[in-house]
N, C-alpha and C. Protein backbone atom coordinates (compact mmCIF):
# COMPACT_ATOMS: atom_id res chain seq x y z
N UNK A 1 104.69 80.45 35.09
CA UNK A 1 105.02 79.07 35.21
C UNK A 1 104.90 78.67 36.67
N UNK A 2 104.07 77.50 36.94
CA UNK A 2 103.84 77.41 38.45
C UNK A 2 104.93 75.23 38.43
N UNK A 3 105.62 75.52 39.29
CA UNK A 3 106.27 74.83 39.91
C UNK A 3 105.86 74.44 41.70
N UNK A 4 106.40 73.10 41.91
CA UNK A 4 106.57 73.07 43.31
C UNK A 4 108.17 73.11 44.24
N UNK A 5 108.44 73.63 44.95
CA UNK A 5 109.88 74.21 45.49
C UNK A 5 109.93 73.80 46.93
N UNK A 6 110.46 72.27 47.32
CA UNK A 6 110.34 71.87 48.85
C UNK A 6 108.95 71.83 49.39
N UNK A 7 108.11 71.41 48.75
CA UNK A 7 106.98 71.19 48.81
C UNK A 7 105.69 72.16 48.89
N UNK A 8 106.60 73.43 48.05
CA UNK A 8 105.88 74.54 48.32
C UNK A 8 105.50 75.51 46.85
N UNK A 9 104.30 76.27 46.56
CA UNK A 9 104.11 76.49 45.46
C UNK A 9 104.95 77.22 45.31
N UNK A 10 105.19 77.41 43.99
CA UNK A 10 106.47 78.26 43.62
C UNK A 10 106.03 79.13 42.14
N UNK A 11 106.08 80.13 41.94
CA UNK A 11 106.02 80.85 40.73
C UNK A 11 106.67 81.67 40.00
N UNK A 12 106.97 81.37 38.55
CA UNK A 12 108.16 82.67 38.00
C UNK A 12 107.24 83.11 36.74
N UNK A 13 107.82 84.10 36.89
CA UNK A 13 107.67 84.93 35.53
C UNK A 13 108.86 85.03 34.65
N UNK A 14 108.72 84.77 33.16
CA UNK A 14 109.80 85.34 32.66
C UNK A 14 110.06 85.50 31.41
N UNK A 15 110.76 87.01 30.70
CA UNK A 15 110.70 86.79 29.66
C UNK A 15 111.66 85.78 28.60
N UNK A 16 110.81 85.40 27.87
CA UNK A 16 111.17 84.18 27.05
C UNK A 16 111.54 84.71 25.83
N UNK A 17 111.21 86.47 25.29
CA UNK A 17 111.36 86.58 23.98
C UNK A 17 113.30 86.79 23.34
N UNK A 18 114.09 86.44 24.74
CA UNK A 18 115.31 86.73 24.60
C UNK A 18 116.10 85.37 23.92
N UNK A 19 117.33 85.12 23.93
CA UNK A 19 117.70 84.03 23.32
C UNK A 19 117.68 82.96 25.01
N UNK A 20 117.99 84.08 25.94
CA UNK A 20 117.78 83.10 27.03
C UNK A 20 117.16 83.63 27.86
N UNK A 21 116.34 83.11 29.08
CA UNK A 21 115.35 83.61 29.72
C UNK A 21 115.41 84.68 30.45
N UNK A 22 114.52 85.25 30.94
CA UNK A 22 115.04 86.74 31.97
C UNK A 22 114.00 86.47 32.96
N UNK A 23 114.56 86.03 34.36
CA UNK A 23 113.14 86.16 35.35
C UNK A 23 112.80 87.71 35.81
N UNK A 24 111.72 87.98 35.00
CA UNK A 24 111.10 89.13 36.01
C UNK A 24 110.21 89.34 37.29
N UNK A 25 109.87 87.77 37.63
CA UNK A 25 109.37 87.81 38.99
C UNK A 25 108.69 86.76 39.49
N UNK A 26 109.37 86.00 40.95
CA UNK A 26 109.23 84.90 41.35
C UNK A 26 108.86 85.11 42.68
N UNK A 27 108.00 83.98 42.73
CA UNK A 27 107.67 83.85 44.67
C UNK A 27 106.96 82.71 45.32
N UNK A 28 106.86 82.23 46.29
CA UNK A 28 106.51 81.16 46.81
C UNK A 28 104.85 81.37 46.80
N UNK A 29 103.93 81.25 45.60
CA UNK A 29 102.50 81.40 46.13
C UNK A 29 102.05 80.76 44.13
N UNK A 30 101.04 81.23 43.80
CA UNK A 30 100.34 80.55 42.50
C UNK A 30 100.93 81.67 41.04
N UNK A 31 100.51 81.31 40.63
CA UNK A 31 101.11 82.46 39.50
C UNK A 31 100.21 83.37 39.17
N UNK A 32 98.98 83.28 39.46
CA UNK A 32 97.81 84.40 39.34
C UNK A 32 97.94 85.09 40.62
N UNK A 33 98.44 84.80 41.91
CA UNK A 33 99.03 85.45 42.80
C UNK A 33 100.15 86.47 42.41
N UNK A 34 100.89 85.65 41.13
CA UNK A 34 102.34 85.98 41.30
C UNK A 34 101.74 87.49 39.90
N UNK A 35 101.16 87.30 39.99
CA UNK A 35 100.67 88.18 38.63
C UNK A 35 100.21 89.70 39.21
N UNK A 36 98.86 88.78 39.85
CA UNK A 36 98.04 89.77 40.97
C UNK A 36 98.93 90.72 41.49
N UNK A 37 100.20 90.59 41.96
CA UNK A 37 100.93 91.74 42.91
C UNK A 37 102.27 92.33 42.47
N UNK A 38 102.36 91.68 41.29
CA UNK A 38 103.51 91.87 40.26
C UNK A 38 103.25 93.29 39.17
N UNK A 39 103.95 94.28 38.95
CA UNK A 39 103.81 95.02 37.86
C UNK A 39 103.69 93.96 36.69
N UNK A 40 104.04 93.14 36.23
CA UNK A 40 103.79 92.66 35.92
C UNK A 40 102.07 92.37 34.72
N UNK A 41 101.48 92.67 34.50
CA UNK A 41 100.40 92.77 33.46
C UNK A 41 100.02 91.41 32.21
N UNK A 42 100.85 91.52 31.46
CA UNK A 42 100.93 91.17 30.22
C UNK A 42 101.50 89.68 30.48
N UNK A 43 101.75 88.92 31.32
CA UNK A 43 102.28 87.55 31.37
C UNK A 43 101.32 87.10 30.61
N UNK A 44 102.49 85.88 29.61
CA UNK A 44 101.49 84.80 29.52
C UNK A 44 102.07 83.53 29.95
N UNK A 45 101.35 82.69 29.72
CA UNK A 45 102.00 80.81 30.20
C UNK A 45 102.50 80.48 29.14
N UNK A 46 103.52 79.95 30.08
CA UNK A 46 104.66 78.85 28.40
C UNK A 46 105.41 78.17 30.04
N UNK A 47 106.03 76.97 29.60
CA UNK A 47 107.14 76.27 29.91
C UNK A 47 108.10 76.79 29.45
N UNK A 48 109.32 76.42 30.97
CA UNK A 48 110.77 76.90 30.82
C UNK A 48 111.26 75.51 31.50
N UNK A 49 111.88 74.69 30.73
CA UNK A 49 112.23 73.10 31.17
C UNK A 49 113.49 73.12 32.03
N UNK A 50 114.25 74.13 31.23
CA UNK A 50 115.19 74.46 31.70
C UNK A 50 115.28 75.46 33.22
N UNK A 51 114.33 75.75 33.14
CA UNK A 51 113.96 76.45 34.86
C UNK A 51 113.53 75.17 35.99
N UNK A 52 112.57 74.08 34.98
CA UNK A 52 112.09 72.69 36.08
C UNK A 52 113.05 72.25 36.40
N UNK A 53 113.91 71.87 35.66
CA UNK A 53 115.41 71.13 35.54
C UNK A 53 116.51 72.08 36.95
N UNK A 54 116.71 73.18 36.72
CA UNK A 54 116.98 73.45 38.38
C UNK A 54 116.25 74.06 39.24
N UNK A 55 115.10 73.94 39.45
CA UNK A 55 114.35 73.59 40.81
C UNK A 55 114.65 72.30 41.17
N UNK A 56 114.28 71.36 40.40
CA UNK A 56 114.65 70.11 40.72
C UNK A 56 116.11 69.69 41.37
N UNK A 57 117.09 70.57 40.40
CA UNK A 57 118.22 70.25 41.27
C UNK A 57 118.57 71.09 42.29
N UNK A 58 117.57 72.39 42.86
CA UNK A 58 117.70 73.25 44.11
C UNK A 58 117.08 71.94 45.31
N UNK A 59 116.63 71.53 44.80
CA UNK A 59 115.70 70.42 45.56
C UNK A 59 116.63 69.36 45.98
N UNK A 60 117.59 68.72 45.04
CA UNK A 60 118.34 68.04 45.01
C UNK A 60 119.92 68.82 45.79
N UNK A 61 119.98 69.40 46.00
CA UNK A 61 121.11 70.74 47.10
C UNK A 61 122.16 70.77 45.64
N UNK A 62 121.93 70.84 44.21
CA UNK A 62 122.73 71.23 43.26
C UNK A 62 122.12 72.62 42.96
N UNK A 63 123.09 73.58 43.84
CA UNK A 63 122.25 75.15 43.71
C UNK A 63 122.85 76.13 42.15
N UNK A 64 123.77 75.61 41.82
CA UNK A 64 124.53 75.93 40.48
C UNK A 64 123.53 76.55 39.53
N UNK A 65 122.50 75.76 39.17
CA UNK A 65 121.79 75.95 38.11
C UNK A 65 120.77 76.90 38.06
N UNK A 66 120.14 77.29 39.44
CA UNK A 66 119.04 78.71 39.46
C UNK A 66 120.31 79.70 39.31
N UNK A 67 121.50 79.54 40.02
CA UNK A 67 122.43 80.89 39.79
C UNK A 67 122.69 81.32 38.58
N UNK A 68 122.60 80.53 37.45
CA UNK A 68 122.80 80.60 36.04
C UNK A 68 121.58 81.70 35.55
N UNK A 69 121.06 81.52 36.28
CA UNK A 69 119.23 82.27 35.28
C UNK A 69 120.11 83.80 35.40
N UNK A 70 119.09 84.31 34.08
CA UNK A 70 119.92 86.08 34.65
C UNK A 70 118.20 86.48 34.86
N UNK A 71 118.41 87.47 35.62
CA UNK A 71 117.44 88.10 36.55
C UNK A 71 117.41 89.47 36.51
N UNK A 72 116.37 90.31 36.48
CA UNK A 72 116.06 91.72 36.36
C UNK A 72 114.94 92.20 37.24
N UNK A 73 115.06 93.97 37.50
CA UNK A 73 114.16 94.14 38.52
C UNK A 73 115.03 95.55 38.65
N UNK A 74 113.42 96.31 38.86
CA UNK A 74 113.75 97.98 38.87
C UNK A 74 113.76 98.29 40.29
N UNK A 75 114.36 99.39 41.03
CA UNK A 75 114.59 99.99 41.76
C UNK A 75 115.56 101.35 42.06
N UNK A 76 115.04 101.63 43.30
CA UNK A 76 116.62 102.38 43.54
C UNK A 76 118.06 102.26 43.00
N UNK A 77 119.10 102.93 42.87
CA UNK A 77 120.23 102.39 42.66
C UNK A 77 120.85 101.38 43.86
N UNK A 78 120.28 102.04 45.09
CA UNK A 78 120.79 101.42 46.64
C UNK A 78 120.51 100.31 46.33
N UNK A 79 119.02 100.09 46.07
CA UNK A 79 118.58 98.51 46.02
C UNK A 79 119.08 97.64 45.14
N UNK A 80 119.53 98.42 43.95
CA UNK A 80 119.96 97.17 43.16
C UNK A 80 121.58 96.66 43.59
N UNK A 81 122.09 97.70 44.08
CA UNK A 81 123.46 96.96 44.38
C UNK A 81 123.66 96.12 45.88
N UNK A 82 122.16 96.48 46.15
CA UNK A 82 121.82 95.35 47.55
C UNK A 82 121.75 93.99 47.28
N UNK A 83 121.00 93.67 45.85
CA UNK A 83 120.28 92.93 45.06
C UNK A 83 121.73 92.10 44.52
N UNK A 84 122.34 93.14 44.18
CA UNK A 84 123.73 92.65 43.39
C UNK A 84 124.45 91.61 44.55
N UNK A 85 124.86 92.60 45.71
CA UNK A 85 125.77 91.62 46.76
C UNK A 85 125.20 90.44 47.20
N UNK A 86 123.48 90.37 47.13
CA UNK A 86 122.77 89.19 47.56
C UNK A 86 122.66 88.14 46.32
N UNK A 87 122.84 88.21 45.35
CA UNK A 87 123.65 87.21 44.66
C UNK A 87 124.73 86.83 44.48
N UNK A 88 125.83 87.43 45.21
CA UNK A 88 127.06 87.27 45.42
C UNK A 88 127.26 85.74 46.52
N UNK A 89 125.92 85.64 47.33
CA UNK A 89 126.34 85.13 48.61
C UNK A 89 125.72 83.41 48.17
N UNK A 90 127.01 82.75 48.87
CA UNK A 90 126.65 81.67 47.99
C UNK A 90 125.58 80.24 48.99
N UNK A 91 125.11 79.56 48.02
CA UNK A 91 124.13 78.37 49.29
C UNK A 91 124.89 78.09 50.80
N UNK A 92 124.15 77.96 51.44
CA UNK A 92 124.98 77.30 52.86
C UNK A 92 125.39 78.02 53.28
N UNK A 93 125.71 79.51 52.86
CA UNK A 93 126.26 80.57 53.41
C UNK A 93 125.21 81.89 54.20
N UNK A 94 125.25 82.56 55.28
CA UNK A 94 124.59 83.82 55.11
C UNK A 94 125.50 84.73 55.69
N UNK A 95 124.96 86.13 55.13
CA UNK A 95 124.97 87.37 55.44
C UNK A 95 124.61 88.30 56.03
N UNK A 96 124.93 89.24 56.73
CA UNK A 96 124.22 90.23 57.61
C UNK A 96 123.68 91.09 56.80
N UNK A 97 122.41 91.97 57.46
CA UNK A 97 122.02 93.33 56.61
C UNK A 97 123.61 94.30 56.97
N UNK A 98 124.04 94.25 57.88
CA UNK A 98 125.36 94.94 57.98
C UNK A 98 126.37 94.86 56.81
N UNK A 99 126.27 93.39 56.83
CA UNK A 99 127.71 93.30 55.97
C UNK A 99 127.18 93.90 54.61
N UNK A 100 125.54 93.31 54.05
CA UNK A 100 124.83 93.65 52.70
C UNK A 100 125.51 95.25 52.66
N UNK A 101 124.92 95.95 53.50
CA UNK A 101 124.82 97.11 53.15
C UNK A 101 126.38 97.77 53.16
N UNK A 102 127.44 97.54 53.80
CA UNK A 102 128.83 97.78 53.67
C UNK A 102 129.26 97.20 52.40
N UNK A 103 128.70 95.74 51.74
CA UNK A 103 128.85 96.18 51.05
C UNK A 103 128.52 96.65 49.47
N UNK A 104 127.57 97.03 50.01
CA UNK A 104 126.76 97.92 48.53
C UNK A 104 127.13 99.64 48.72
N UNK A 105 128.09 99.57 50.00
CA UNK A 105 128.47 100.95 49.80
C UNK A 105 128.23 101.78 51.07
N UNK A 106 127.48 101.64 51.86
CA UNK A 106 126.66 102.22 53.03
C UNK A 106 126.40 101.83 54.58
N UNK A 107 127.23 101.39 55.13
CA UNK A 107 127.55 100.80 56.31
C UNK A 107 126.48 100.94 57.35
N UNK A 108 125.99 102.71 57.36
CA UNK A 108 124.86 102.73 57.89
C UNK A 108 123.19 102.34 57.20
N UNK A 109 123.09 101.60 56.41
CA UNK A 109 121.73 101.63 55.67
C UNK A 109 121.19 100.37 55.83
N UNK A 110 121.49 99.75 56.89
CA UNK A 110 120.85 98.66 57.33
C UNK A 110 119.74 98.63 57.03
N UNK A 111 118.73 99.10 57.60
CA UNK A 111 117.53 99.33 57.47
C UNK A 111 116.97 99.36 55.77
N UNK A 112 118.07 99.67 55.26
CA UNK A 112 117.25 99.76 53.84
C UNK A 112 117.86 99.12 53.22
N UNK A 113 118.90 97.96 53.86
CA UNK A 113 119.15 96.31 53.13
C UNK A 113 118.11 95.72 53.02
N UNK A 114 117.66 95.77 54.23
CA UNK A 114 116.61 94.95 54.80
C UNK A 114 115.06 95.48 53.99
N UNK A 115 114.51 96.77 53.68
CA UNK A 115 113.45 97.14 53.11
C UNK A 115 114.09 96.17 51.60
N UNK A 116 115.04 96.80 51.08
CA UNK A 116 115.84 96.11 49.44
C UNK A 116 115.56 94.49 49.09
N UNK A 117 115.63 93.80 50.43
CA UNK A 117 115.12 92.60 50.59
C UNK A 117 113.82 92.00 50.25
N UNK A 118 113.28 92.83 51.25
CA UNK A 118 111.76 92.51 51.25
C UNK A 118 111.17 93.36 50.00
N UNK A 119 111.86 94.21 49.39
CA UNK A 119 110.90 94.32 47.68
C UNK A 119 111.78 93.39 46.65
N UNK A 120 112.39 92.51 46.93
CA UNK A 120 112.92 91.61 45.82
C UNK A 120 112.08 90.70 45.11
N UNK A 121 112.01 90.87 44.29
CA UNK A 121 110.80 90.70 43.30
C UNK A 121 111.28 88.90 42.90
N UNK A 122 112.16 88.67 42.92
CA UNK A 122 113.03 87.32 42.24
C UNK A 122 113.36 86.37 43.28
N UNK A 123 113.19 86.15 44.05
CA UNK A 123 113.75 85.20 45.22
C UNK A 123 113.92 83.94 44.73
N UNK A 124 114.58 83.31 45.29
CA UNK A 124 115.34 82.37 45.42
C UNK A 124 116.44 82.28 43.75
N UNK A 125 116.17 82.94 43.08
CA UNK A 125 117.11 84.10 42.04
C UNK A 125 118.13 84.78 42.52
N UNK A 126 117.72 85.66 43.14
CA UNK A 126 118.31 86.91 44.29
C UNK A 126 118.12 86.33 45.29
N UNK A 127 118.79 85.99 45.93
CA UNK A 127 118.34 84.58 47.73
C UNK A 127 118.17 85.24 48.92
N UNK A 128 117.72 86.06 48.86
CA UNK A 128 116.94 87.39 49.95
C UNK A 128 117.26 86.48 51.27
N UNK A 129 116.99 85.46 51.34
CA UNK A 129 116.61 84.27 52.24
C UNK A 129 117.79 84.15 53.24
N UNK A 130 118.67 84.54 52.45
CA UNK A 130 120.37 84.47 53.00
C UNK A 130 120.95 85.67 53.69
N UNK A 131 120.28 86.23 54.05
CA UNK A 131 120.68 87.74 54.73
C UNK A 131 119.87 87.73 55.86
N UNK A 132 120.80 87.58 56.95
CA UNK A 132 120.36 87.25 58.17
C UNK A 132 120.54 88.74 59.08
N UNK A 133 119.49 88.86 60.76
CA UNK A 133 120.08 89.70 61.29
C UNK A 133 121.28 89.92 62.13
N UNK A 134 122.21 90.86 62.20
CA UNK A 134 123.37 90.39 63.25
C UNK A 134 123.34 89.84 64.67
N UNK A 135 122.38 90.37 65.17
CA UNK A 135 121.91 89.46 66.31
C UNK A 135 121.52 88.06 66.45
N UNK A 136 121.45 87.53 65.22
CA UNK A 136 121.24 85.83 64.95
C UNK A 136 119.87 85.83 65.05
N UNK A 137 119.35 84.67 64.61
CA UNK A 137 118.15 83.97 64.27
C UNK A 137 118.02 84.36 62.75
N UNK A 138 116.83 84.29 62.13
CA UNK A 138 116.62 84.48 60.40
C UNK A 138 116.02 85.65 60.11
N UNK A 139 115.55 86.39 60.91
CA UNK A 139 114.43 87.44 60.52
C UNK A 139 113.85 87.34 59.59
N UNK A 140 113.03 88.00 58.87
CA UNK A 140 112.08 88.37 58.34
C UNK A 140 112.46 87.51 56.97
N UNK A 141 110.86 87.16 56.47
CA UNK A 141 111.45 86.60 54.89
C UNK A 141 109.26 86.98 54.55
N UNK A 142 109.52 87.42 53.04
CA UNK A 142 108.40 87.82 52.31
C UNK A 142 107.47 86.35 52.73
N UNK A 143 107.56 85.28 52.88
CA UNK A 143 107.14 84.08 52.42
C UNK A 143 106.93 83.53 54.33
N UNK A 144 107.75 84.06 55.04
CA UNK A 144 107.47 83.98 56.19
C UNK A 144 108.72 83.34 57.40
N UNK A 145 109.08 83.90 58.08
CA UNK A 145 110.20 83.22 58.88
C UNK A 145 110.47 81.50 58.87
N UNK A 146 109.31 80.61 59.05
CA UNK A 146 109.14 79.42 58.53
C UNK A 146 110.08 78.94 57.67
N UNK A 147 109.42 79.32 56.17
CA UNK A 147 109.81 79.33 55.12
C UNK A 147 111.35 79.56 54.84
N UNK A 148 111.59 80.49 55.43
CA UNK A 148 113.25 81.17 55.47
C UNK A 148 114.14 80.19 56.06
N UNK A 149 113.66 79.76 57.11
CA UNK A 149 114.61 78.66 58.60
C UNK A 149 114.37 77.56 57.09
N UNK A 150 113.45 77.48 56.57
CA UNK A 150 113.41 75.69 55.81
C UNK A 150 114.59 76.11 54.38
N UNK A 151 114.56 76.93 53.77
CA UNK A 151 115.28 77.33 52.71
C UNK A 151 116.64 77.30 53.25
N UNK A 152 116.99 77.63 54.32
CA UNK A 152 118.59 77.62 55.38
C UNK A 152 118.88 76.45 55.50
N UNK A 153 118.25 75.89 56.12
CA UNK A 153 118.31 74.62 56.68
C UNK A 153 118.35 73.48 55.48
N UNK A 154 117.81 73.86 54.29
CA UNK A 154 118.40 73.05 53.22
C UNK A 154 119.29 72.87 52.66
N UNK A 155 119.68 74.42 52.17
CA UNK A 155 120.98 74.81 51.62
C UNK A 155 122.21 73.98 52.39
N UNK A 156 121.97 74.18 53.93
CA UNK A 156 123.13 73.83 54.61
C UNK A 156 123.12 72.66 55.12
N UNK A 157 122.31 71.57 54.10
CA UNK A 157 121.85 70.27 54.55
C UNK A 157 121.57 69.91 55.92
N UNK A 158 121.98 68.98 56.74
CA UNK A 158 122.20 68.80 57.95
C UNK A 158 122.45 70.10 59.16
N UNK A 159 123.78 70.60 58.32
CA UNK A 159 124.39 71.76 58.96
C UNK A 159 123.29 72.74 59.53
N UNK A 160 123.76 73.25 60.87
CA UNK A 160 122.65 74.30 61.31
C UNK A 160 123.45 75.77 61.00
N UNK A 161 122.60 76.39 61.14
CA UNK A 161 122.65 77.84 60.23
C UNK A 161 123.40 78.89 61.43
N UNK A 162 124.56 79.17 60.28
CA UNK A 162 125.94 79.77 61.34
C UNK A 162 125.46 80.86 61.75
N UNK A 163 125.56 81.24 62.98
CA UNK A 163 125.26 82.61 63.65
C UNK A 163 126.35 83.73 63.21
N UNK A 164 125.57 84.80 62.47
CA UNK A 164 126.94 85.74 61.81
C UNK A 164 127.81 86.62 62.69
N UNK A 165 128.93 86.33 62.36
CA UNK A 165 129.95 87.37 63.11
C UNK A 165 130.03 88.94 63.06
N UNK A 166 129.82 89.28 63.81
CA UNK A 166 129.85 91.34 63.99
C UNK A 166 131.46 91.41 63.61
N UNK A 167 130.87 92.48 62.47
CA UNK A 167 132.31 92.92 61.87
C UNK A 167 132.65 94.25 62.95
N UNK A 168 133.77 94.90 63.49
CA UNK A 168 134.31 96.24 63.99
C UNK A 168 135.10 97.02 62.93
C-alpha cells in the first residue's frame, strides 16, 4: 500500500488475512522498493482505509491511531525488546540509545540499540525516529537525518526537540 507521509512516499506492507491487520513492513520510499529489500516476497496490493485514516491523522499530530496497528518483525531477542521499549516512547518525546538499551536489559549495548534501530523493518510503527544520541542532535535515521529532524519536529509541533538528559 503506497501512501504519502508529510509529503513523503510512504509504504506498508501488511498482513490482511487476520481479523485485524499486522504490519510486516514499512518505510519512507515506493512499495516495489518496499518489496525489493523486504523478506518480504509474496505481497500483494489491497487497501487498508483504516491505515489512510491514521496517516492522515499522524499528519494531523493525532498520533493515537498508527499506535493502535499491531506490528511484527523477526530478530534477535535483544532486538526485539529494543523494538518493544521503542514503542513504549510516546510522540513529542525522545529517548537515548542509553536509556533504550537499559532498558531492554543491557546498559552497555548501546551500540546494538542503535544497529536494533536501523534494522526496524516498521517505522513510524516502531518510531525508531525517537531514539536520539546522548550527546544531542538526532543521529542517524534509515530514511536520513533530514527526515528524522522533520518527523521530531512534527511530533513536537512548534516545540524544539529536547536535548536528552545523561542518566548516572
Amino acid at each position: 500500500m503506497q501512501y504519502k507521509l508529510l509529503g513523503n512516499n510512504f509504504a506498508v506492507i501488511a498482513d490482511l488475512s487476520k481479523t485485524y491487520p499486522i504490519i510486516l513492513a514499512s518505510n519512507f520510499c515506493t512499495v516495489d522498493e518496499l518489496i525489493d529489500t523486504s523478506s518480504i516476497k509474496d505481497a500483494k496490493s489491497g487497501k487498508l482505509p483504516e491505515l489512510k485514516t491514521a496517516l492522515n491523522g499522524y499528519e494531523n499530530r493525532e498520533f493515537e491511531l498508527i499506535s493502535s496497528f499491531k506490528w511484527t518483525q523477526t530478530g534477535p531477542e535483544f532486538s526485539r525488546r529494543i523494538w518493544q521499549e521503542i514503542s513504549k516512547i510516546k510522540p513529542g518525546r525522545t529517548k537515548t540509545y542509553l536509556e533504550i538499551a537499559t532498558n531492554a536489559g543491557n546498559p552497555k549495548a548501546t551500540r546494538a540499540a542503535g544497529s536494533a534501530c536501523g534494522k526496524n523493518a516498521v517505522p513510524i510503527f516502531v518510531p525508531c525516529h525517537r531514539v536520539v544520541p546522548s550527546a544531542g542532535g538526532v543521529g542517524n535515521y534509515a530514511g536520513g537525518a533530514d527526515l528524522k529532524a522533520q518527523l521530531l519536529h512534527h511530533e513536537n509541533g512548534m516545540r524544539q526537540v529536547q536535548k536528552p538528559t545523561l542518566q548516572k
